mmCIF file of C-alpha atoms in Angstrom:
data_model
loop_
_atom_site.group_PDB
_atom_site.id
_atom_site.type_symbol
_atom_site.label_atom_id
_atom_site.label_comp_id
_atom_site.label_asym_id
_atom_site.label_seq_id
_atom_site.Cartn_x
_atom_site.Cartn_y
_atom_site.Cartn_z
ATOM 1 C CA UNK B 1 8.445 -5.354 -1.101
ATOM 2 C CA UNK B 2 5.917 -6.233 1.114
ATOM 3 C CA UNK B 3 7.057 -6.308 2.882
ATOM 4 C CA UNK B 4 7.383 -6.257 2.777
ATOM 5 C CA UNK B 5 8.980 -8.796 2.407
ATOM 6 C CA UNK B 6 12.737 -10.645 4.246
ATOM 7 C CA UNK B 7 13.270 -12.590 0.850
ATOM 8 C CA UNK B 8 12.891 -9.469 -1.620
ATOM 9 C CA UNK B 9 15.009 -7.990 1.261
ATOM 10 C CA UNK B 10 17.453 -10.293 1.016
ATOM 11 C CA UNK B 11 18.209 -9.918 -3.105
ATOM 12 C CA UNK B 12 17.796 -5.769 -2.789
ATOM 13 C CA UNK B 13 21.017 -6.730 -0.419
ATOM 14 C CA UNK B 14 22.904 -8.435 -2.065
ATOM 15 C CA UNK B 15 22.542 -5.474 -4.780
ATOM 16 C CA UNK B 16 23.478 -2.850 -2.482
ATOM 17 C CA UNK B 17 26.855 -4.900 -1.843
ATOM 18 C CA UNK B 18 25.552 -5.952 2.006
ATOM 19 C CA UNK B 19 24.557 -9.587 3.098
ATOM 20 C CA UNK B 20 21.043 -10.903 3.092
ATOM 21 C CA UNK B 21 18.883 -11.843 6.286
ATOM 22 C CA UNK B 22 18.724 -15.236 5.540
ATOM 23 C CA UNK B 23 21.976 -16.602 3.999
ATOM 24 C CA UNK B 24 24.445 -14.327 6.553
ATOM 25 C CA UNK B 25 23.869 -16.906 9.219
ATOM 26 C CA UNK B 26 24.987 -19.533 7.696
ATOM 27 C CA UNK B 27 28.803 -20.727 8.351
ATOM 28 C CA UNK B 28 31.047 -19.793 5.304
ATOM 29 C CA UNK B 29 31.983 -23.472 4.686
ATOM 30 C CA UNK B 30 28.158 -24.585 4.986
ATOM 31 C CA UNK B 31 27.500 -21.793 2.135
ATOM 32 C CA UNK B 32 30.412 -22.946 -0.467
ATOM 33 C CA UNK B 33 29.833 -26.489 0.298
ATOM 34 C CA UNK B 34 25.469 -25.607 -0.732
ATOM 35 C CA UNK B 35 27.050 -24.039 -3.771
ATOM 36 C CA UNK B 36 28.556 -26.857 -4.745
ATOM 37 C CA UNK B 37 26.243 -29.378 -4.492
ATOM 38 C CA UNK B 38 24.160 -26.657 -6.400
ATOM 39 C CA UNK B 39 26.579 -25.886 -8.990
ATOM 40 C CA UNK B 40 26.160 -27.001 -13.065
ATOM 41 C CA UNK B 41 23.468 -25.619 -15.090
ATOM 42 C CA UNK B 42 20.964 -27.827 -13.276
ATOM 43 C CA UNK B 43 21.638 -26.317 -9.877
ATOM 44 C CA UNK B 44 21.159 -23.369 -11.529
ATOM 45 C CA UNK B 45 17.836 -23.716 -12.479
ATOM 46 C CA UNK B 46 16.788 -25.392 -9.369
ATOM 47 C CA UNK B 47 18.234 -21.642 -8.086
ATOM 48 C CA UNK B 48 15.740 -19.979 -10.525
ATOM 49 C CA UNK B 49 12.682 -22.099 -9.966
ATOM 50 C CA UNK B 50 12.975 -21.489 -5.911
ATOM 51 C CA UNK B 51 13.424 -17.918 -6.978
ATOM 52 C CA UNK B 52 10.299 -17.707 -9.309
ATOM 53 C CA UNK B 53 8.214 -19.387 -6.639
ATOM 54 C CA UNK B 54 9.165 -17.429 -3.680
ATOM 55 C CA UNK B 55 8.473 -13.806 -6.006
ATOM 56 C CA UNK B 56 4.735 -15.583 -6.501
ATOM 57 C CA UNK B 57 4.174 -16.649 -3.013
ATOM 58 C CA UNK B 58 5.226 -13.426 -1.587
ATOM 59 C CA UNK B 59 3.064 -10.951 -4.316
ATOM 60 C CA UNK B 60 0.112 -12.786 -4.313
ATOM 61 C CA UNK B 61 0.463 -13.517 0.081
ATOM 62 C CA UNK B 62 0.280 -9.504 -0.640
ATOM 63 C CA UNK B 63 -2.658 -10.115 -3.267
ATOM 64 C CA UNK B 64 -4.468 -12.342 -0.202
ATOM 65 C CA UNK B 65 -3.893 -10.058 2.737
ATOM 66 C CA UNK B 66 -5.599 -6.845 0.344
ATOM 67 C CA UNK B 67 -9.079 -9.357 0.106
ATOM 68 C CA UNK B 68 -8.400 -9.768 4.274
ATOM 69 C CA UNK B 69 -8.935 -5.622 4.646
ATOM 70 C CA UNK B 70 -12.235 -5.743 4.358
ATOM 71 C CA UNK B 71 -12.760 -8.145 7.643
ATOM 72 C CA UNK B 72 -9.717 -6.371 9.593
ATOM 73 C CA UNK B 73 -8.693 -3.294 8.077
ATOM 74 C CA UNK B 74 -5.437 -2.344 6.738
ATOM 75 C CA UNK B 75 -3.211 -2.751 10.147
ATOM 76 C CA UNK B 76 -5.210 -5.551 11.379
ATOM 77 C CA UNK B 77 -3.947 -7.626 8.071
ATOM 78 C CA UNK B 78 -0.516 -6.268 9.286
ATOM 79 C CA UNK B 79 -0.761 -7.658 12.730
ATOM 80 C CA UNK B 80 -2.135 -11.356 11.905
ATOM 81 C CA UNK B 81 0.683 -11.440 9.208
ATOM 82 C CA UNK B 82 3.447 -10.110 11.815
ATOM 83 C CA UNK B 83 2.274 -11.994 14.717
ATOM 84 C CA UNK B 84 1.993 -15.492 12.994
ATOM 85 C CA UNK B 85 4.933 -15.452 11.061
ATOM 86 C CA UNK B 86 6.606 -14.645 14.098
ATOM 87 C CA UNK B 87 5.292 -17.709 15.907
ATOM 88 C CA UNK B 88 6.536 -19.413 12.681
ATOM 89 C CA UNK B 89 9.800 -18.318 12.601
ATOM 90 C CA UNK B 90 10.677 -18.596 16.788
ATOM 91 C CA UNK B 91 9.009 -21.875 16.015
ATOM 92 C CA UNK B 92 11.325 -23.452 13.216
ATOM 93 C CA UNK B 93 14.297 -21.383 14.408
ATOM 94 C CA UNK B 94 13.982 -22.194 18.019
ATOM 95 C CA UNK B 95 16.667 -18.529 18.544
ATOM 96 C CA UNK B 96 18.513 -17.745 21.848
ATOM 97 C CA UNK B 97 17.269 -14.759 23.303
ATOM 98 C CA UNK B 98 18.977 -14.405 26.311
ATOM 99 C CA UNK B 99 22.636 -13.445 26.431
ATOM 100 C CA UNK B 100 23.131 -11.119 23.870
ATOM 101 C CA UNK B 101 24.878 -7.919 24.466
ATOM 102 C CA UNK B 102 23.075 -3.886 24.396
ATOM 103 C CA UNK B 103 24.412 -3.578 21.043
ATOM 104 C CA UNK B 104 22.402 -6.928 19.994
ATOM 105 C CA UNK B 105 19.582 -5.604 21.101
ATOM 106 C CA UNK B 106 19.525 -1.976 19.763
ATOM 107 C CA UNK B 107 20.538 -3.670 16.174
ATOM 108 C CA UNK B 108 17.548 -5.952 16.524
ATOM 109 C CA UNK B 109 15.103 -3.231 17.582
ATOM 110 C CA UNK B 110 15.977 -1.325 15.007
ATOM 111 C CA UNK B 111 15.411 -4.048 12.724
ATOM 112 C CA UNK B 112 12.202 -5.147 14.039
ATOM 113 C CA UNK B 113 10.957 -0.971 13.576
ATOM 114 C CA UNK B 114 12.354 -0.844 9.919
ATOM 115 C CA UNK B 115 10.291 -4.704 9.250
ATOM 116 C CA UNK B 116 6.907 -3.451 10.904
ATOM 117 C CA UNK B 117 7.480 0.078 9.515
ATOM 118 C CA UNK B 118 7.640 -1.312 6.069
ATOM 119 C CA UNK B 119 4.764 -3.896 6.583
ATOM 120 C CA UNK B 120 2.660 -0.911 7.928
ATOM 121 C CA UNK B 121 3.396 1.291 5.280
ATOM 122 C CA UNK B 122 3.042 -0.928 2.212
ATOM 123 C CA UNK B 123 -0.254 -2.262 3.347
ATOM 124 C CA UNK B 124 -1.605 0.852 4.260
ATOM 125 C CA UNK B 125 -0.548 1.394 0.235
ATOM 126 C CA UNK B 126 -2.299 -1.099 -1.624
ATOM 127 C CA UNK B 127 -5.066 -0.279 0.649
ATOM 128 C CA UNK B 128 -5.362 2.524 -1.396
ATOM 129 C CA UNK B 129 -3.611 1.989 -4.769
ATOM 130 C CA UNK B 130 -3.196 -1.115 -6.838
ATOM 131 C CA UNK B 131 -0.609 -3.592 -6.564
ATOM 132 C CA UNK B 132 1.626 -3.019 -8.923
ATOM 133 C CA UNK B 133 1.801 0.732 -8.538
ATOM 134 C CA UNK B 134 2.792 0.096 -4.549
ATOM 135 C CA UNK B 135 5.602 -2.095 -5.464
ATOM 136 C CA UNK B 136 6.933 -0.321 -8.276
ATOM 137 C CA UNK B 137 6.881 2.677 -5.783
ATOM 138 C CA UNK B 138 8.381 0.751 -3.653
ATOM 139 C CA UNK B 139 11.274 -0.881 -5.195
ATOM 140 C CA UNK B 140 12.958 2.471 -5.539
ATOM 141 C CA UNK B 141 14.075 2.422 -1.837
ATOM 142 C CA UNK B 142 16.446 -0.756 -2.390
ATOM 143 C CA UNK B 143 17.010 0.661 -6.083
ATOM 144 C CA UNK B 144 18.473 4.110 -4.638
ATOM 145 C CA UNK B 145 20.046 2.129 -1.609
ATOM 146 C CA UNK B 146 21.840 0.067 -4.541
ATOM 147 C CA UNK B 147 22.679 3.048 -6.684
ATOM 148 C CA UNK B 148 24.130 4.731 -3.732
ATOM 149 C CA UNK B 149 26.550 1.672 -2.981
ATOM 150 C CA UNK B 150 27.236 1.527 -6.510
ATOM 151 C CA UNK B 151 29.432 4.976 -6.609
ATOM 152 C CA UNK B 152 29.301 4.568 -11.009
ATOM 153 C CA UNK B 153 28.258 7.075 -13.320
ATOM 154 C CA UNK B 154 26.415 4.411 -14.826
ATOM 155 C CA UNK B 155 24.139 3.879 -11.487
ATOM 156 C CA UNK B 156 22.947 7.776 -12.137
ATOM 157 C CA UNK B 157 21.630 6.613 -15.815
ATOM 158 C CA UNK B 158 19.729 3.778 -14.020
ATOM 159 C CA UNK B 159 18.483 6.000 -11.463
ATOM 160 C CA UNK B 160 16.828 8.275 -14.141
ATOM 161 C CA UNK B 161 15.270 5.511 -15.917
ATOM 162 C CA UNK B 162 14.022 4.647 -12.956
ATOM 163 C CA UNK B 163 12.745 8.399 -11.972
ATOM 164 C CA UNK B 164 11.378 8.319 -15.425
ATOM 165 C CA UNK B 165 9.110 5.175 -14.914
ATOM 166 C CA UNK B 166 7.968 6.636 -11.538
ATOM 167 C CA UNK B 167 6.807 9.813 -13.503
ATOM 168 C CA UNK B 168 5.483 7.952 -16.220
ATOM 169 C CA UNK B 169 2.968 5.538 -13.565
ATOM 170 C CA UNK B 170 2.234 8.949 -12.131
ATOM 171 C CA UNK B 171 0.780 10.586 -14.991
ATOM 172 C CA UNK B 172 2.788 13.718 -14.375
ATOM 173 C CA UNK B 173 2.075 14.261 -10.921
ATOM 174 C CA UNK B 174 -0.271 10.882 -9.876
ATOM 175 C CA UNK B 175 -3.438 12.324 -10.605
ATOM 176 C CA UNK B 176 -4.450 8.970 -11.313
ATOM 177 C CA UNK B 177 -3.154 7.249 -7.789
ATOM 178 C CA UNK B 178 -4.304 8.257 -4.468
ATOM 179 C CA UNK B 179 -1.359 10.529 -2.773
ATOM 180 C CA UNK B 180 -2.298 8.765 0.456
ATOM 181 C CA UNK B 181 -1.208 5.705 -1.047
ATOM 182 C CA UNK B 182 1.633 6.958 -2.777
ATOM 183 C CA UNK B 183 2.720 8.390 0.149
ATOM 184 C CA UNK B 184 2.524 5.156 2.222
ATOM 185 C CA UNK B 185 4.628 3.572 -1.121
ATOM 186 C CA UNK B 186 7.505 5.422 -0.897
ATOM 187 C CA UNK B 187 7.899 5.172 2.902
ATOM 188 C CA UNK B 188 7.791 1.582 2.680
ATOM 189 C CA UNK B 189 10.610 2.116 0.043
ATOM 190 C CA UNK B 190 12.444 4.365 2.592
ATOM 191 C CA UNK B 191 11.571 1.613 5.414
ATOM 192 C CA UNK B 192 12.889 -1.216 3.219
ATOM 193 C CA UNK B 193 16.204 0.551 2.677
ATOM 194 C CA UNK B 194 16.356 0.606 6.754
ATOM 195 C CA UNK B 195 15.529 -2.477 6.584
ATOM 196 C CA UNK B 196 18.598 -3.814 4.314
ATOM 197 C CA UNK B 197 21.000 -2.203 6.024
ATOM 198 C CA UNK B 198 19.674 -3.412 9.590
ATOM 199 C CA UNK B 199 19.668 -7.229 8.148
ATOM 200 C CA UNK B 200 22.632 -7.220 6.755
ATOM 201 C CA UNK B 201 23.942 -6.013 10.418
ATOM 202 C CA UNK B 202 21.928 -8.736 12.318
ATOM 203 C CA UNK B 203 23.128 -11.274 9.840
ATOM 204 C CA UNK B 204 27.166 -10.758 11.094
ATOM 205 C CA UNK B 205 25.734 -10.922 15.178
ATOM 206 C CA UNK B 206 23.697 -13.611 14.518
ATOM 207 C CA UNK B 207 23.575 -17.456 13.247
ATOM 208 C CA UNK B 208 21.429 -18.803 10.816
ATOM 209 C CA UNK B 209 18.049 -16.652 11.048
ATOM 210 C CA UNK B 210 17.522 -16.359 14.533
ATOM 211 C CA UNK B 211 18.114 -12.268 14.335
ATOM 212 C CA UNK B 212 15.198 -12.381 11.790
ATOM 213 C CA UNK B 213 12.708 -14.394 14.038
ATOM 214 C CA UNK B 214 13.322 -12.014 17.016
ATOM 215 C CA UNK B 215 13.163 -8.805 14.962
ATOM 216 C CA UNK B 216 10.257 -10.115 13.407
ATOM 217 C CA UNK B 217 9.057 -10.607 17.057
ATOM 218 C CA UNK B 218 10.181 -7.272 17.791
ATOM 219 C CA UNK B 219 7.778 -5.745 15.003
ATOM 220 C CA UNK B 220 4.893 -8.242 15.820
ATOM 221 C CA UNK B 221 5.001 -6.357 19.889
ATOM 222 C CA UNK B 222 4.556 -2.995 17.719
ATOM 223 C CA UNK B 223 2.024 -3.978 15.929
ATOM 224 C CA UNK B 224 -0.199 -5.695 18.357
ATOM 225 C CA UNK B 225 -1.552 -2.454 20.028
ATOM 226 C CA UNK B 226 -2.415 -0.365 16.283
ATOM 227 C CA UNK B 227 -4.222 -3.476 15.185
ATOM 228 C CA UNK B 228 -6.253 -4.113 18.239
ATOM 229 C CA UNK B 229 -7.041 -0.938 18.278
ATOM 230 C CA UNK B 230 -8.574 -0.956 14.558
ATOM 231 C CA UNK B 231 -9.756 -4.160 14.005
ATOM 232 C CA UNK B 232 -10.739 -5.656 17.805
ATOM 233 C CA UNK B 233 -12.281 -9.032 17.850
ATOM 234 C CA UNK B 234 -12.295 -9.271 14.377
ATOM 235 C CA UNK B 235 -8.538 -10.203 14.550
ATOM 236 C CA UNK B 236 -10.116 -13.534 16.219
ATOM 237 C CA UNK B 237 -12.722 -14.241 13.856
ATOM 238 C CA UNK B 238 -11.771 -18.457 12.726
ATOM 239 C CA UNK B 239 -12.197 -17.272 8.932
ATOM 240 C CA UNK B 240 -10.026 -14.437 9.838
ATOM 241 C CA UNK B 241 -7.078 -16.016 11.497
ATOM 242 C CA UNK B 242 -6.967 -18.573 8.824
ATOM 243 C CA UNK B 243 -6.956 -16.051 6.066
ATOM 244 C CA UNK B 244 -4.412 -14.503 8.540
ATOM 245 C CA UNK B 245 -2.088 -17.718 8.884
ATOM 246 C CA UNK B 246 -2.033 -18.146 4.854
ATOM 247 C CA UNK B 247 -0.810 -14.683 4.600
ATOM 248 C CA UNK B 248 2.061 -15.369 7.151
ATOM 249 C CA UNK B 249 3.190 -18.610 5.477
ATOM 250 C CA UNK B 250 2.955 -16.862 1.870
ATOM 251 C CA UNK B 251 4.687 -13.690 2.680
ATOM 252 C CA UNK B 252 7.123 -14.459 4.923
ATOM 253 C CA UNK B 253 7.341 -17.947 6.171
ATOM 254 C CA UNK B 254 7.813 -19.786 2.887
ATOM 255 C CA UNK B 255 9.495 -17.460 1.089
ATOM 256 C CA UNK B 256 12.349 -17.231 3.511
ATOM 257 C CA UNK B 257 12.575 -21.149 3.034
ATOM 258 C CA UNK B 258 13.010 -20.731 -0.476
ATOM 259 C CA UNK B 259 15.133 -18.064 -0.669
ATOM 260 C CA UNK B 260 17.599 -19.449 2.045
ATOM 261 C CA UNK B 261 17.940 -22.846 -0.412
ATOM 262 C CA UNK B 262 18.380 -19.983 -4.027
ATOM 263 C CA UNK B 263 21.093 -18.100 -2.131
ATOM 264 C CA UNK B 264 22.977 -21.405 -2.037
ATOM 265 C CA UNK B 265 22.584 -21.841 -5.845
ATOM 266 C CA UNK B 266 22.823 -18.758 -7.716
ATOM 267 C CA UNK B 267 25.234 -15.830 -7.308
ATOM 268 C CA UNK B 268 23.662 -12.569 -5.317
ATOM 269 C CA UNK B 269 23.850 -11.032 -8.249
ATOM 270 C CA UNK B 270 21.328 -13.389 -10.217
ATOM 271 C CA UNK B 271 19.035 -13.531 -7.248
ATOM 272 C CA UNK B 272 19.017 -9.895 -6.970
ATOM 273 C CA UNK B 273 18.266 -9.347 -10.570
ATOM 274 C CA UNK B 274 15.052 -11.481 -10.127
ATOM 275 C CA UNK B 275 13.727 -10.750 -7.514
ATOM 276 C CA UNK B 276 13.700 -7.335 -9.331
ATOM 277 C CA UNK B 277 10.621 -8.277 -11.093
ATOM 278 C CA UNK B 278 8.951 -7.911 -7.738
ATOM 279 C CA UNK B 279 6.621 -5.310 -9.475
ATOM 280 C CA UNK B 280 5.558 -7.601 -12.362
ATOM 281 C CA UNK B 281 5.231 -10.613 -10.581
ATOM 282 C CA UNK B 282 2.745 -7.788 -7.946
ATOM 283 C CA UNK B 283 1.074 -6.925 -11.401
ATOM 284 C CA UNK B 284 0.030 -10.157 -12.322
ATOM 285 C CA UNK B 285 -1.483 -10.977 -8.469
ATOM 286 C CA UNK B 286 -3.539 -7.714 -8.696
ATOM 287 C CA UNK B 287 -4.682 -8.476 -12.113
ATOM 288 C CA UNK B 288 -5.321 -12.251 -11.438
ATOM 289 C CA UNK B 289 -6.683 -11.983 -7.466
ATOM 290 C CA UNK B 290 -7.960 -8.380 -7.154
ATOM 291 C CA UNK B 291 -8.857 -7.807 -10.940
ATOM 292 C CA UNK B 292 -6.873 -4.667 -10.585
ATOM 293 C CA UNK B 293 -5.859 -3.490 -14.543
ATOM 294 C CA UNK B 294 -3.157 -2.030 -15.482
ATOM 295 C CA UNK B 295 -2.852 0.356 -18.740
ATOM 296 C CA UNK B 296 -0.620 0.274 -21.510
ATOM 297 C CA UNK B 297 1.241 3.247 -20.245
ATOM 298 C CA UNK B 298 1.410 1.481 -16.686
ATOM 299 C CA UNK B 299 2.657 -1.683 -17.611
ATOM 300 C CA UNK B 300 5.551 0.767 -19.586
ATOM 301 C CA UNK B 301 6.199 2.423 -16.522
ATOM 302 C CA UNK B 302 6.900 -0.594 -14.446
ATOM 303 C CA UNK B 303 8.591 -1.957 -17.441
ATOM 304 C CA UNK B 304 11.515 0.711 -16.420
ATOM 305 C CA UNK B 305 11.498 0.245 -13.219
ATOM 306 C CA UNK B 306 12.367 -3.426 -13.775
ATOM 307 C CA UNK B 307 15.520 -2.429 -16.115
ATOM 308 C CA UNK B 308 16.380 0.332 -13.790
ATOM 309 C CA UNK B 309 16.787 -2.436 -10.959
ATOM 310 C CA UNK B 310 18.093 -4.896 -13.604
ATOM 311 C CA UNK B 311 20.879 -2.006 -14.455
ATOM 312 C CA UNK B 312 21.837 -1.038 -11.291
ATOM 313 C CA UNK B 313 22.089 -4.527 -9.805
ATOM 314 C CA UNK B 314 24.570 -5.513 -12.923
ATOM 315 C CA UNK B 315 26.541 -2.739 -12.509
ATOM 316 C CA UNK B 316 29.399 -3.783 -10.128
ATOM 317 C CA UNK B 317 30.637 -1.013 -7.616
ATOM 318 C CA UNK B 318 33.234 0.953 -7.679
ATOM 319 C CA UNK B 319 35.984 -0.617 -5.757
ATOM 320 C CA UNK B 320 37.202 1.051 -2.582
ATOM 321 C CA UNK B 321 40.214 3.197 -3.158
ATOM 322 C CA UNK B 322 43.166 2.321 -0.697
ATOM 323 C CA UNK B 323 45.843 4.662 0.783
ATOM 324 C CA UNK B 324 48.847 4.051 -0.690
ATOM 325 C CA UNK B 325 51.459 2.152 0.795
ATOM 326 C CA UNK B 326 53.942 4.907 3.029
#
């Protein structure tokens, strides 16, 4: 997701059976009591519109920062959108950084390395491929991080849909895609799995998002010296940094928002099956924004992607086995 992306990060969570970024902060009796002045059918669909609108703003954010490589490049994009939604989120979140143990620190280094990682990587991706391809390419790190935690025979069947919808996109061996790009895909699906797992960690040692605005910091640092490097003083250009800013706010700023408000409405379950028409919803923003078509056999392909994810995130886990009582 592009990462993409905390809020896809958060659902692809909840479907691998681990906390989100954004909702683990919150106290237990804060979440219940958001349920339940969210509950009834109409709470529900407040849940699905904030959904639906945070899957739009984030794919076509990703849709904007592809028409911002031409004036930066690739990891410039990458840097503006890290380094502003950082000031964003220290900004709204206001975190504590001082007094927080070595183990604190290593989980939110690691976190902010798997968040630029996967930014990195997925850009560098639809430098090169469309869209859609990137994040159906994508969505398999979550989707095998999910099956994995899912310990079903069933999670194997949605696996091989899945396999089969990556083989179908490819052509038989992505003659049609760039390998580059493909490459860059499926580490940003490998760097989004990271990802998960280091959220879900931060979430338990931290309050409300404040882990997420200093790992985001964290991946911003990273960044800073790979885009300088590439893009220079184009990163200052005014057109530039505004193009920049409405990246940051679309990606990552206000989908967080939304998602934080969903996760308080619907069950992870129904978030996480959403948000696993990531690739669609990145479809329709390289059609619409980058006039980036998609054929029959495409659309098909991404089609099984979305019901592999749908599957796997409907298919509960096995439950833990436990020794038996001496």
């Amino acid at each position: 997701m592009t990462s993409q992306s905390p809020g896809p990060a958060a659902s692809a969570a909840a479907a691998a059976g681990t906390p989100g970024p954004v909702s683990d902060g919150a106290p237990a009796a804060g979440v219940r009591a958001g349920r339940r002045l969210g509950g009834g059918a109409r709470g529900r669909l407040g849940g699905v519109a904030l959904v639906v609108t945070g899957a739009l703003s984030t794919q076509f954010g990703a849709a904007v920062a592809a028409l911002l490589f031409p004036r930066a490049g690739a990891l410039g994009v990458v840097t503006l959108r890290l380094t502003l939604a950082a000031a964003l989120l220290m900004l709204i979140f206001r975190p504590r950084v001082r007094g927080h143990s070595r183990g604190d620190w290593a989980v939110l280094c690691g976190f902010g390395v798997a968040l630029g990682g996967m930014n990195v990587a997925i850009y560098q991706a639809i430098d090169r491929i469309p869209l859609g391809a990137a994040v159906t390419l994508e969505v398999l790190g979550p989707l095998t991080l999910s099956v994995l935690a899912g310990r079903r025979a069933a999670s194997l069947v949605w696996a091989a849909l899945a396999l089969g919808g990556v083989v179908l996109l490819s052509g038989g061996g992505f003659g049609g895609l760039d390998p580059v790009g493909v490459a860059f895909a499926l580490g940003a699906g490998c760097m989004w799995a990271t990802y998960i797992v280091m959220s879900a960690r931060a979430g338990v040692r931290f309050p409300r998002a404040d882990g997420l605005a200093i790992a985001m910091s964290v991946a911003a640092v990273i960044s800073v010296p790979v885009g300088v490097a590439s893009a220079g003083s184009r990163l200052v250009d005014p057109a530039t940094l505004g193009l920049g800013l409405a990246v940051a706010v679309m990606s990552s700023g206000l989908p967080y928002a939304l998602d934080q408000f969903a996760l308080r409405r619907l069950p992870p379950a129904t978030f996480a099956l959403m948000m696993s028409l990531a690739p669609a919803v990145a479809a329709l923003a390289g059609y619409l924004v980058l006039d980036q078509g998609l054929t029959a056999v495409q659309c098909a392909a991404i089609g099984m992607v979305i019901a592999a994810s749908v599957g796997a995130v409907r298919t509960p886990p096995r439950p833990a086995t436990r020794p038996a009582d001496g």
